[in-house]
XYZ file of C-alpha atoms in Angstrom:
420
model
C 5.318 5.647 37.582
C 4.299 6.939 34.125
C 4.884 5.192 30.761
C 5.342 6.551 27.270
C 3.609 4.928 24.175
C 5.322 5.629 21.011
C 4.937 5.279 17.449
C 6.046 1.526 16.616
C 7.477 0.210 13.847
C 5.249 -2.280 11.725
C 7.014 -3.148 9.625
C 10.747 -2.780 7.958
C 10.159 -0.052 5.829
C 8.295 2.108 8.277
C 9.564 5.753 9.356
C 6.655 7.589 10.413
C 2.578 6.631 11.012
C -0.100 8.787 10.847
C -2.900 8.962 13.862
C -5.882 7.990 12.740
C -8.314 7.992 15.628
C -8.040 8.367 19.616
C -10.288 5.814 21.353
C -8.963 7.628 24.435
C -8.912 11.370 26.239
C -6.855 13.049 28.785
C -7.981 12.195 32.160
C -9.791 8.839 31.051
C -8.613 5.715 32.963
C -7.195 3.030 30.814
C -6.677 -0.646 31.231
C -2.828 -2.625 30.386
C -3.799 -3.936 26.733
C -6.810 -1.384 25.759
C -5.984 0.346 22.064
C -5.651 4.138 23.290
C -5.642 5.469 19.525
C -5.437 3.949 15.757
C -2.403 4.302 13.638
C -1.783 4.205 9.584
C 1.739 3.664 8.443
C 1.826 2.553 4.729
C -0.812 -0.031 3.667
C -1.847 -0.611 7.424
C -4.156 0.293 9.949
C -2.914 -0.588 13.649
C -4.867 0.042 17.226
C -1.792 0.718 19.331
C -2.828 -0.645 23.308
C -1.903 0.653 26.689
C 1.412 -0.951 28.302
C -0.007 -0.366 31.798
C -2.929 0.804 33.232
C -3.713 4.036 34.325
C -4.738 7.528 33.667
C -3.971 9.219 30.751
C -1.779 11.999 30.863
C -0.950 13.368 27.810
C -1.586 13.197 24.075
C 1.547 14.589 21.658
C -0.424 14.201 18.469
C -3.763 15.023 16.617
C -5.707 13.096 14.190
C -3.790 13.408 11.025
C -0.724 14.196 12.441
C 2.861 12.453 11.153
C 4.797 11.450 13.785
C 8.435 9.229 13.489
C 8.792 5.907 14.627
C 9.881 6.125 18.439
C 7.883 9.253 18.825
C 6.538 9.261 21.770
C 2.589 9.387 21.197
C 0.917 9.456 24.820
C 1.453 9.125 28.539
C -0.316 7.111 30.804
C 0.516 7.218 34.523
C -1.467 7.421 38.097
C -3.960 10.164 38.827
C -3.120 13.416 40.016
C 1.122 12.177 38.628
C 3.414 14.393 36.616
C 5.142 13.273 33.493
C 8.804 13.440 33.493
C 11.136 15.508 30.978
C 12.428 12.520 29.865
C 8.862 11.158 29.096
C 8.235 14.256 27.241
C 11.488 14.981 25.404
C 11.042 15.432 21.413
C 7.391 14.116 21.704
C 5.216 16.689 19.432
C 7.066 16.730 15.750
C 4.044 18.904 14.519
C 3.744 22.075 16.811
C 5.957 24.398 15.112
C 5.845 28.239 13.731
C 4.679 28.101 10.499
C 6.865 29.429 7.794
C 9.874 29.394 10.409
C 10.329 26.335 11.082
C 11.688 26.525 14.474
C 12.041 23.100 16.650
C 9.125 21.139 18.047
C 7.380 22.800 20.871
C 6.640 20.821 24.120
C 3.110 20.197 24.970
C 3.577 22.543 27.631
C 4.179 25.533 24.876
C 0.237 24.737 23.843
C -1.860 27.583 24.700
C -4.058 26.562 27.805
C -7.242 27.874 26.228
C -9.684 25.064 25.215
C -12.352 24.753 22.363
C -12.318 26.940 18.497
C -9.335 29.661 18.395
C -9.017 32.417 16.120
C -5.545 32.975 16.041
C -4.350 36.608 16.206
C -0.729 37.729 14.067
C 1.485 37.211 17.697
C 0.320 34.088 18.780
C 2.139 30.900 17.819
C -0.208 28.744 15.310
C -0.890 25.426 15.593
C -1.449 23.079 12.487
C -1.021 19.654 11.514
C 1.413 18.725 8.487
C -1.359 17.876 6.074
C -3.103 21.169 6.706
C -0.150 22.764 6.721
C 0.927 21.237 3.069
C -2.391 22.128 1.745
C -1.893 25.919 3.186
C 0.735 26.475 0.990
C -0.274 24.176 -1.752
C -3.362 26.671 -1.936
C -1.572 29.812 -1.033
C -4.145 30.235 2.681
C -3.077 32.466 5.377
C -3.255 30.174 8.017
C -3.369 33.492 10.164
C -6.971 34.078 9.156
C -7.919 30.394 9.293
C -10.344 29.062 12.546
C -8.774 26.068 14.156
C -11.397 23.395 15.008
C -8.861 20.696 16.902
C -7.794 20.282 20.103
C -6.383 23.508 21.245
C -7.082 25.547 18.101
C -4.767 23.505 15.682
C -5.868 23.826 12.299
C -6.955 20.547 10.980
C -7.277 19.561 7.733
C -11.249 19.873 8.037
C -10.641 23.817 8.602
C -8.599 23.987 5.440
C -11.391 22.277 3.429
C -14.208 24.556 4.557
C -11.823 27.405 3.398
C -11.446 25.699 0.441
C -15.051 25.483 -0.174
C -16.050 29.046 0.887
C -17.836 30.664 -2.120
C -15.765 33.548 -1.150
C -12.445 32.070 -1.933
C -11.119 33.164 -5.530
C -10.085 30.255 -7.707
C -6.330 30.045 -9.273
C -6.502 30.400 -12.959
C -5.686 26.604 -14.108
C -2.627 27.726 -16.088
C -1.019 29.681 -13.239
C -1.764 26.411 -10.910
C -0.277 24.025 -13.540
C 3.392 26.416 -13.800
C 3.211 26.223 -10.176
C 2.581 22.420 -9.687
C 5.432 21.964 -12.810
C 8.083 24.290 -10.670
C 7.203 22.329 -8.027
C 7.722 18.916 -9.281
C 11.468 20.114 -10.718
C 12.657 21.284 -7.610
C 10.835 18.598 -5.274
C 13.660 16.508 -3.542
C 13.473 12.810 -3.583
C 12.654 13.053 0.105
C 9.402 14.812 -0.330
C 8.068 11.607 -2.502
C 4.237 11.363 -1.532
C 4.033 14.463 0.639
C 0.648 15.449 1.064
C -0.941 11.871 -0.246
C -2.651 9.673 2.084
C -0.698 6.910 4.203
C -1.504 4.160 1.426
C -0.403 6.307 -1.994
C 2.125 7.661 0.076
C 3.593 4.332 0.377
C 2.915 3.314 -3.122
C 4.872 6.391 -4.336
C 7.612 5.388 -2.083
C 7.739 2.109 -3.097
C 7.360 2.800 -7.224
C 10.064 5.409 -6.639
C 12.298 3.158 -4.902
C 11.667 0.281 -7.600
C 12.196 2.067 -10.690
C 15.125 3.510 -8.852
C 17.016 0.698 -7.556
C 16.262 -1.765 -10.961
C 16.470 -1.951 -14.531
C 12.578 -2.786 -15.906
C 12.234 -4.141 -19.279
C 8.069 -5.229 -19.893
C 7.887 -8.222 -22.820
C 4.164 -9.060 -24.053
C 3.041 -12.198 -25.532
C -0.609 -13.779 -26.417
C -1.574 -17.092 -25.060
C -4.358 -19.431 -26.551
C -6.779 -20.071 -23.889
C -9.288 -22.186 -25.217
C -7.928 -25.034 -23.860
C -7.669 -23.445 -20.428
C -11.557 -22.556 -20.644
C -12.469 -26.220 -21.356
C -10.296 -27.298 -18.424
C -11.529 -24.863 -16.259
C -15.222 -25.911 -16.918
C -14.538 -29.882 -16.640
C -13.048 -28.726 -13.071
C -16.234 -26.775 -12.486
C -18.681 -29.549 -13.307
C -16.397 -32.371 -11.134
C -16.663 -29.458 -7.742
C -20.271 -29.235 -8.460
C -21.012 -32.529 -8.747
C -19.046 -33.410 -5.279
C -21.111 -29.996 -4.168
C -17.468 -28.398 -3.385
C -17.789 -24.659 -2.569
C -14.109 -24.245 -4.211
C -14.623 -20.976 -6.661
C -12.301 -22.055 -9.557
C -12.014 -18.605 -11.658
C -9.131 -18.300 -14.719
C -7.074 -16.257 -12.011
C -6.308 -19.055 -10.311
C -5.413 -21.457 -12.853
C -3.193 -18.521 -14.465
C -1.157 -18.255 -11.004
C -1.092 -22.167 -10.931
C 0.851 -22.189 -14.555
C 2.541 -18.973 -13.250
C 3.978 -21.236 -10.191
C 5.246 -24.261 -12.678
C 6.785 -21.637 -14.867
C 8.649 -19.888 -11.540
C 9.947 -23.592 -10.444
C 11.078 -24.518 -13.534
C 12.735 -21.040 -14.686
C 13.793 -20.230 -10.828
C 15.889 -17.126 -12.056
C 12.447 -15.358 -12.415
C 12.057 -16.580 -8.515
C 14.805 -14.903 -7.508
C 15.684 -11.157 -5.597
C 18.776 -9.287 -5.681
C 19.314 -7.465 -2.366
C 22.344 -6.198 -0.744
C 24.620 -7.033 -3.245
C 23.319 -11.310 -3.341
C 21.637 -12.917 -5.774
C 19.335 -15.492 -4.173
C 17.435 -17.998 -6.313
C 14.266 -19.527 -4.251
C 12.770 -22.809 -4.391
C 9.687 -21.834 -2.711
C 7.384 -19.589 -4.547
C 5.600 -16.594 -2.645
C 3.073 -15.736 -4.354
C 1.967 -11.826 -4.163
C -1.958 -10.886 -5.376
C -2.323 -7.154 -6.366
C -5.515 -6.488 -4.901
C -7.338 -3.091 -5.746
C -8.964 -1.194 -3.219
C -11.181 2.207 -3.503
C -8.400 4.409 -2.214
C -5.180 2.193 -3.137
C -3.310 -1.306 -4.112
C -2.393 -3.982 -1.586
C -0.208 -6.668 -2.635
C -1.321 -9.976 -0.191
C 0.838 -13.046 0.007
C -0.112 -16.837 -0.304
C 2.742 -17.831 1.138
C 4.178 -21.610 -0.272
C 1.960 -20.949 -3.466
C 4.111 -24.532 -4.610
C 3.055 -26.667 -2.353
C -1.159 -26.012 -3.413
C -3.265 -27.744 -5.291
C -5.327 -25.718 -7.719
C -8.675 -26.174 -5.035
C -6.502 -24.974 -2.121
C -5.312 -22.313 -4.092
C -8.081 -21.245 -4.872
C -9.031 -21.004 -1.150
C -5.972 -19.272 -0.407
C -6.165 -16.819 -3.227
C -9.968 -16.029 -2.321
C -8.824 -15.763 1.375
C -5.966 -13.056 1.176
C -7.621 -10.657 -1.272
C -10.468 -10.497 0.985
C -8.327 -9.969 3.524
C -7.326 -6.718 2.422
C -10.229 -5.835 0.955
C -11.710 -4.993 4.226
C -8.752 -4.229 6.290
C -7.773 -7.211 7.946
C -4.600 -7.762 5.842
C -1.749 -7.287 8.911
C 2.359 -7.252 8.408
C 2.772 -11.000 8.072
C 0.476 -10.999 4.733
C 1.891 -8.378 2.843
C 4.842 -8.776 2.894
C 7.481 -12.433 1.865
C 6.797 -11.865 -1.861
C 9.103 -13.546 -4.218
C 7.140 -12.982 -7.326
C 3.683 -11.041 -7.860
C 0.461 -11.199 -10.422
C -1.662 -8.364 -11.312
C -4.843 -8.918 -13.622
C -6.102 -6.022 -15.443
C -8.472 -7.855 -17.337
C -11.777 -6.819 -15.511
C -10.396 -3.508 -16.728
C -10.537 -3.963 -20.278
C -6.867 -3.821 -20.526
C -5.112 -5.555 -23.036
C -1.283 -4.983 -22.369
C 0.626 -2.682 -19.482
C 3.650 -2.222 -17.886
C 3.560 -3.549 -14.421
C 5.943 -2.222 -11.903
C 8.010 -4.912 -10.069
C 7.358 -4.764 -6.262
C 10.397 -4.291 -4.378
C 12.363 -6.647 -4.135
C 11.236 -8.988 -6.679
C 12.942 -9.854 -10.342
C 9.410 -10.227 -11.945
C 5.757 -9.505 -12.168
C 3.171 -10.579 -14.560
C 0.620 -8.266 -15.801
C -2.494 -10.468 -16.952
C -5.019 -8.396 -19.706
C -8.337 -8.958 -20.754
C -9.411 -11.826 -22.976
C -9.018 -11.047 -27.183
C -11.278 -13.103 -29.580
C -8.969 -13.499 -33.345
C -10.194 -14.963 -36.341
C -7.949 -17.703 -37.770
C -7.522 -19.763 -40.958
C -8.262 -23.554 -40.022
C -6.207 -26.313 -41.602
C -9.026 -26.651 -43.362
C -9.530 -23.589 -44.998
C -11.987 -22.363 -42.724
C -12.186 -19.395 -40.424
C -12.804 -19.731 -36.866
C -12.745 -17.433 -33.867
C -10.416 -17.987 -30.913
C -9.896 -16.566 -27.715
C -6.266 -15.345 -26.635
C -5.235 -13.883 -23.166
C -2.651 -11.023 -23.485
C 0.536 -11.408 -20.868
C 3.024 -9.128 -19.771
C 6.038 -9.792 -18.265
C 8.040 -6.917 -16.221
C 11.299 -7.912 -15.396
C 14.894 -6.373 -13.696
C 17.068 -6.732 -16.894
C 20.015 -6.521 -14.216
C 19.347 -9.827 -13.061
C 18.232 -11.571 -16.026
C 17.860 -11.032 -19.855
C 15.429 -10.891 -21.983
C 15.944 -14.366 -23.540
C 15.839 -15.386 -19.998
C 12.633 -13.358 -20.043
C 11.122 -14.383 -23.282
C 11.802 -18.386 -21.781
C 9.689 -17.577 -18.759
C 6.819 -16.719 -20.968
C 7.387 -19.917 -23.467
C 7.092 -21.773 -20.869
C 4.100 -19.935 -19.323
C 2.427 -20.212 -22.199
C 2.751 -23.680 -22.258
C 0.986 -24.505 -19.045
C -1.263 -22.372 -20.112
C -1.953 -24.195 -23.509
C -1.032 -27.536 -22.214
C -3.931 -27.062 -19.155
C -3.714 -30.543 -18.075
C -0.112 -30.097 -17.096
C -1.408 -27.868 -14.241
C -2.430 -31.336 -12.163
C 0.680 -33.397 -12.384
């Protein structure tokens, strides 16, 4: 008996997923538990495995197609078996009459010819959602586009070829800007992230949701960091003397200071969701991690229970897993507070956006050197680090946020408190 593979729900906020790669083709033998395809959703890539052993009878989407959670992806059954109508119901959300917005067609409506197809004016045109958006945005007549996808479907690659062709006229910049401005004004909220990669779409949606549901305000302050640098060097010397492989960065020590400050002022380590305010005893620390194509926030769970050494190892582990694509939903969820560091980019102050549904996020800037007049009348150079705390003004006031910064500065400027 045939079984249907459906788009899984990988996280609480997932509503759709994008087919990234097919490992199997129609007619291939599939073993139970064997990966059939890869999907991407928000910030994750995930293999989808076969629920049973059999033959891949149907595929309901091409690479780059976006389907909703619960939509059918494929059918696996016995050789020669015909899938039931229930298996096929509402399974192909991408094959539509372009610009006519008719309801989706069943797989049986797809033309039988194989290979590359040149569409005629009277033909029904099959095109991936991303390719269709690109065609509309660039005023491309898809009737003249050659589809290279399965059964002649037009893909992003085909639109890219048209855009790259030498005989295509480039639209004047001012006309394009005017079109983009008009589209921005008229675009509904539901279209946030349309045309972007799954990761950028998730970032766009999360950031818009964060700004829409919170009253965000950012306070800035500098902290003297000379003592913390000396403390770091002292610890490094001890680690080296004991042949320890712990990599002790300033970010680790700043994270430790933030954890202690959060435990001292729990109002910043809180969430307001569904009409309920909850202050946490535990600190699950999110670490904003930059990737080539976006941003992930892996989470160090129970960071308040970790020593400086174990915190350093945990930070290294979660950020490396995020960068090499091994972050799963468990690693990317559950944070109560987030730190983002732009110091390596030379940024001094900035206004980080809250990670839903947190109350605060700490931004760390680049070290600054300042000249001060000492008590003996001489001028000396000191180092300071810029700090930016964004908070939800619905939950705490500016005075409380300023108090948090004061507590944080205390731990940074008196670093031996970090080991007590």
